[in-house]
CSV table of N, CA and C in Angstrom, one decimal:
chain,number,residue,atom,x,y,z
Y,1,UNK,N,-8.4,1.2,-40.1
Y,1,UNK,CA,-8.1,1.4,-38.7
Y,1,UNK,C,-9.0,2.4,-38.1
Y,2,UNK,N,-9.5,3.4,-38.9
Y,2,UNK,CA,-10.3,4.4,-38.3
Y,2,UNK,C,-11.6,3.9,-37.7
Y,3,UNK,N,-12.1,2.8,-38.4
Y,3,UNK,CA,-13.4,2.2,-37.9
Y,3,UNK,C,-13.1,1.5,-36.6
Y,4,UNK,N,-12.0,0.9,-36.4
Y,4,UNK,CA,-11.7,0.2,-35.2
Y,4,UNK,C,-11.6,1.2,-34.0
Y,5,UNK,N,-11.1,2.4,-34.2
Y,5,UNK,CA,-11.0,3.4,-33.2
Y,5,UNK,C,-12.4,3.9,-32.8
Y,6,UNK,N,-13.3,4.0,-33.8
Y,6,UNK,CA,-14.6,4.5,-33.5
Y,6,UNK,C,-15.4,3.4,-32.8
Y,7,UNK,N,-15.2,2.2,-33.1
Y,7,UNK,CA,-15.8,1.1,-32.4
Y,7,UNK,C,-15.3,1.1,-30.9
Y,8,UNK,N,-14.0,1.3,-30.7
Y,8,UNK,CA,-13.5,1.3,-29.3
Y,8,UNK,C,-14.2,2.5,-28.6
Y,9,UNK,N,-14.3,3.6,-29.2
Y,9,UNK,CA,-14.9,4.8,-28.5
Y,9,UNK,C,-16.4,4.5,-28.2
Y,10,UNK,N,-17.1,3.8,-29.1
Y,10,UNK,CA,-18.5,3.5,-28.9
Y,10,UNK,C,-18.6,2.5,-27.7
Y,11,UNK,N,-17.7,1.5,-27.7
Y,11,UNK,CA,-17.8,0.5,-26.6
Y,11,UNK,C,-17.4,1.2,-25.2
Y,12,UNK,N,-16.5,2.1,-25.3
Y,12,UNK,CA,-16.1,2.8,-24.0
Y,12,UNK,C,-17.3,3.7,-23.5
Y,13,UNK,N,-18.0,4.3,-24.5
Y,13,UNK,CA,-19.2,5.2,-24.1
Y,13,UNK,C,-20.3,4.3,-23.5
Y,14,UNK,N,-20.5,3.1,-24.1
Y,14,UNK,CA,-21.5,2.2,-23.6
Y,14,UNK,C,-21.1,1.7,-22.2
Y,15,UNK,N,-19.9,1.4,-22.0
Y,15,UNK,CA,-19.4,1.0,-20.6
Y,15,UNK,C,-19.6,2.1,-19.6
Y,16,UNK,N,-19.3,3.3,-20.1
Y,16,UNK,CA,-19.5,4.5,-19.2
Y,16,UNK,C,-21.0,4.6,-18.8
Y,17,UNK,N,-21.9,4.5,-19.8
Y,17,UNK,CA,-23.3,4.7,-19.4
Y,17,UNK,C,-23.8,3.6,-18.5
Y,18,UNK,N,-23.4,2.4,-18.7
Y,18,UNK,CA,-23.8,1.3,-17.8
Y,18,UNK,C,-23.2,1.5,-16.4
Y,19,UNK,N,-21.9,1.9,-16.4
Y,19,UNK,CA,-21.3,2.2,-15.1
Y,19,UNK,C,-21.9,3.3,-14.3
Y,20,UNK,N,-22.4,4.3,-15.0
Y,20,UNK,CA,-23.0,5.4,-14.3
Y,20,UNK,C,-24.4,5.1,-13.7
Y,21,UNK,N,-24.9,4.0,-14.1
Y,21,UNK,CA,-26.2,3.6,-13.5
Y,21,UNK,C,-26.0,3.3,-12.0
Y,22,UNK,N,-24.8,3.0,-11.6
Y,22,UNK,CA,-24.5,2.8,-10.2
Y,22,UNK,C,-24.3,4.0,-9.4
Y,23,UNK,N,-24.5,5.2,-10.0
Y,23,UNK,CA,-24.3,6.5,-9.3
Y,23,UNK,C,-25.5,7.0,-8.5
Y,24,UNK,N,-26.5,6.2,-8.3
Y,24,UNK,CA,-27.7,6.6,-7.7
Y,24,UNK,C,-27.5,7.2,-6.3
Y,25,UNK,N,-26.6,6.5,-5.5
Y,25,UNK,CA,-26.4,6.9,-4.1
Y,25,UNK,C,-25.3,7.9,-3.9
Y,26,UNK,N,-24.7,8.4,-5.0
Y,26,UNK,CA,-23.5,9.3,-4.9
Y,26,UNK,C,-24.0,10.7,-4.6
Y,27,UNK,N,-23.1,11.5,-4.0
Y,27,UNK,CA,-23.4,12.9,-3.9
Y,27,UNK,C,-23.2,13.5,-5.3
Y,28,UNK,N,-23.7,14.7,-5.4
Y,28,UNK,CA,-23.6,15.5,-6.7
Y,28,UNK,C,-22.1,15.6,-7.1
Y,29,UNK,N,-21.3,15.9,-6.1
Y,29,UNK,CA,-19.9,16.1,-6.4
Y,29,UNK,C,-19.2,14.8,-6.9
Y,30,UNK,N,-19.5,13.7,-6.2
Y,30,UNK,CA,-19.0,12.4,-6.6
Y,30,UNK,C,-19.4,12.1,-8.0
Y,31,UNK,N,-20.7,12.3,-8.3
Y,31,UNK,CA,-21.2,12.0,-9.6
Y,31,UNK,C,-20.6,12.8,-10.7
Y,32,UNK,N,-20.4,14.1,-10.4
Y,32,UNK,CA,-19.7,14.9,-11.4
Y,32,UNK,C,-18.3,14.5,-11.6
Y,33,UNK,N,-17.6,14.0,-10.6
Y,33,UNK,CA,-16.2,13.5,-10.7
Y,33,UNK,C,-16.2,12.3,-11.6
Y,34,UNK,N,-17.1,11.4,-11.3
Y,34,UNK,CA,-17.2,10.1,-12.1
Y,34,UNK,C,-17.5,10.4,-13.6
Y,35,UNK,N,-18.5,11.3,-13.8
Y,35,UNK,CA,-18.9,11.6,-15.2
Y,35,UNK,C,-17.7,12.3,-15.9
Y,36,UNK,N,-17.1,13.2,-15.2
Y,36,UNK,CA,-15.9,13.9,-15.8
Y,36,UNK,C,-14.8,13.0,-16.2
Y,37,UNK,N,-14.5,12.0,-15.3
Y,37,UNK,CA,-13.4,11.1,-15.5
Y,37,UNK,C,-13.8,10.2,-16.7
Y,38,UNK,N,-15.0,9.8,-16.8
Y,38,UNK,CA,-15.4,8.9,-17.9
Y,38,UNK,C,-15.4,9.6,-19.2
Y,39,UNK,N,-15.9,10.8,-19.3
Y,39,UNK,CA,-15.9,11.6,-20.5
Y,39,UNK,C,-14.5,12.0,-20.9
Y,40,UNK,N,-13.7,12.4,-19.9
Y,40,UNK,CA,-12.3,12.7,-20.2
Y,40,UNK,C,-11.5,11.5,-20.7
Y,41,UNK,N,-11.8,10.3,-20.1
Y,41,UNK,CA,-11.1,9.1,-20.6
Y,41,UNK,C,-11.4,8.8,-22.0
Y,42,UNK,N,-12.7,8.9,-22.4
Y,42,UNK,CA,-13.1,8.6,-23.7
Y,42,UNK,C,-12.5,9.6,-24.7
Y,43,UNK,N,-12.6,10.9,-24.3
Y,43,UNK,CA,-12.1,12.0,-25.2
Y,43,UNK,C,-10.6,11.8,-25.3
Y,44,UNK,N,-9.9,11.5,-24.3
Y,44,UNK,CA,-8.4,11.3,-24.4
Y,44,UNK,C,-8.1,10.1,-25.2
Y,45,UNK,N,-8.8,9.1,-25.2
Y,45,UNK,CA,-8.6,7.9,-26.0
Y,45,UNK,C,-8.8,8.2,-27.5
Y,46,UNK,N,-9.9,8.9,-27.7
Y,46,UNK,CA,-10.2,9.3,-29.1
Y,46,UNK,C,-9.2,10.2,-29.7
Y,47,UNK,N,-8.8,11.2,-28.9
Y,47,UNK,CA,-7.9,12.2,-29.4
Y,47,UNK,C,-6.5,11.7,-29.6
Y,48,UNK,N,-6.1,10.6,-28.9
Y,48,UNK,CA,-4.7,10.1,-29.0
Y,48,UNK,C,-4.7,8.7,-29.7
Y,49,UNK,N,-5.8,8.4,-30.4
Y,49,UNK,CA,-5.9,7.1,-31.1
Y,49,UNK,C,-5.7,5.9,-30.2
Y,50,UNK,N,-6.3,5.9,-29.0
Y,50,UNK,CA,-6.2,4.8,-28.1
Y,50,UNK,C,-5.0,4.7,-27.2
Y,51,UNK,N,-4.2,5.7,-27.2
Y,51,UNK,CA,-3.0,5.7,-26.3
Y,51,UNK,C,-3.4,5.6,-24.9
Y,52,UNK,N,-2.8,4.7,-24.1
Y,52,UNK,CA,-3.1,4.5,-22.7
Y,52,UNK,C,-2.8,5.8,-21.9
Y,53,UNK,N,-1.7,6.4,-22.3
Y,53,UNK,CA,-1.3,7.7,-21.6
Y,53,UNK,C,-2.4,8.8,-21.8
Y,54,UNK,N,-2.9,8.8,-23.1
Y,54,UNK,CA,-3.9,9.8,-23.4
Y,54,UNK,C,-5.2,9.5,-22.7
Y,55,UNK,N,-5.6,8.3,-22.6
Y,55,UNK,CA,-6.8,7.9,-21.9
Y,55,UNK,C,-6.7,8.2,-20.4
Y,56,UNK,N,-5.6,7.8,-19.8
Y,56,UNK,CA,-5.5,8.1,-18.4
Y,56,UNK,C,-5.4,9.6,-18.1
Y,57,UNK,N,-4.6,10.3,-18.9
Y,57,UNK,CA,-4.5,11.7,-18.8
Y,57,UNK,C,-5.9,12.4,-18.9
Y,58,UNK,N,-6.7,12.0,-19.9
Y,58,UNK,CA,-8.0,12.5,-20.1
Y,58,UNK,C,-8.9,12.3,-19.0
Y,59,UNK,N,-8.8,11.1,-18.4
Y,59,UNK,CA,-9.6,10.7,-17.2
Y,59,UNK,C,-9.3,11.5,-16.0
Y,60,UNK,N,-8.0,11.8,-15.8
Y,60,UNK,CA,-7.6,12.6,-14.7
Y,60,UNK,C,-8.0,14.0,-14.8
Y,61,UNK,N,-7.8,14.6,-16.0
Y,61,UNK,CA,-8.2,16.0,-16.2
Y,61,UNK,C,-9.7,16.1,-16.1
Y,62,UNK,N,-10.4,15.2,-16.7
Y,62,UNK,CA,-11.9,15.2,-16.7
Y,62,UNK,C,-12.4,15.1,-15.3
Y,63,UNK,N,-11.8,14.2,-14.5
Y,63,UNK,CA,-12.2,14.0,-13.1
Y,63,UNK,C,-12.0,15.2,-12.3
Y,64,UNK,N,-10.9,15.9,-12.5
Y,64,UNK,CA,-10.6,17.1,-11.7
Y,64,UNK,C,-11.6,18.2,-12.1
Y,65,UNK,N,-11.9,18.3,-13.4
Y,65,UNK,CA,-12.9,19.4,-13.8
Y,65,UNK,C,-14.2,19.0,-13.3
Y,66,UNK,N,-14.6,17.7,-13.3
Y,66,UNK,CA,-15.9,17.4,-12.8
Y,66,UNK,C,-16.0,17.6,-11.3
Y,67,UNK,N,-15.0,17.4,-10.6
Y,67,UNK,CA,-14.9,17.6,-9.1
Y,67,UNK,C,-15.1,19.0,-8.8
Y,68,UNK,N,-14.5,19.9,-9.6
Y,68,UNK,CA,-14.5,21.3,-9.3
Y,68,UNK,C,-15.7,22.0,-9.8
Y,69,UNK,N,-16.5,21.4,-10.6
Y,69,UNK,CA,-17.7,22.0,-11.2
Y,69,UNK,C,-18.8,22.2,-10.1
Y,70,UNK,N,-19.3,23.3,-10.0
Y,70,UNK,CA,-20.4,23.7,-9.1
Y,70,UNK,C,-19.9,24.0,-7.7
Y,71,UNK,N,-18.6,24.3,-7.5
Y,71,UNK,CA,-18.1,24.8,-6.2
Y,71,UNK,C,-18.5,26.1,-5.9
């Protein structure tokens, strides 16, 4: 099962990278928020073994941190 979790994390990271290619017209703050949410979601998923609550919580926390970065 540990391999399955790593595969899920890898796929999530790939989706994140592809999704961030659409950030060309975003402001710096918007881009930081999106990156923070993506990284936080992946980290939350990995740390909680794929729990939906952990993934959403990580995305929320990461998005807030990304939004507040550089203020």
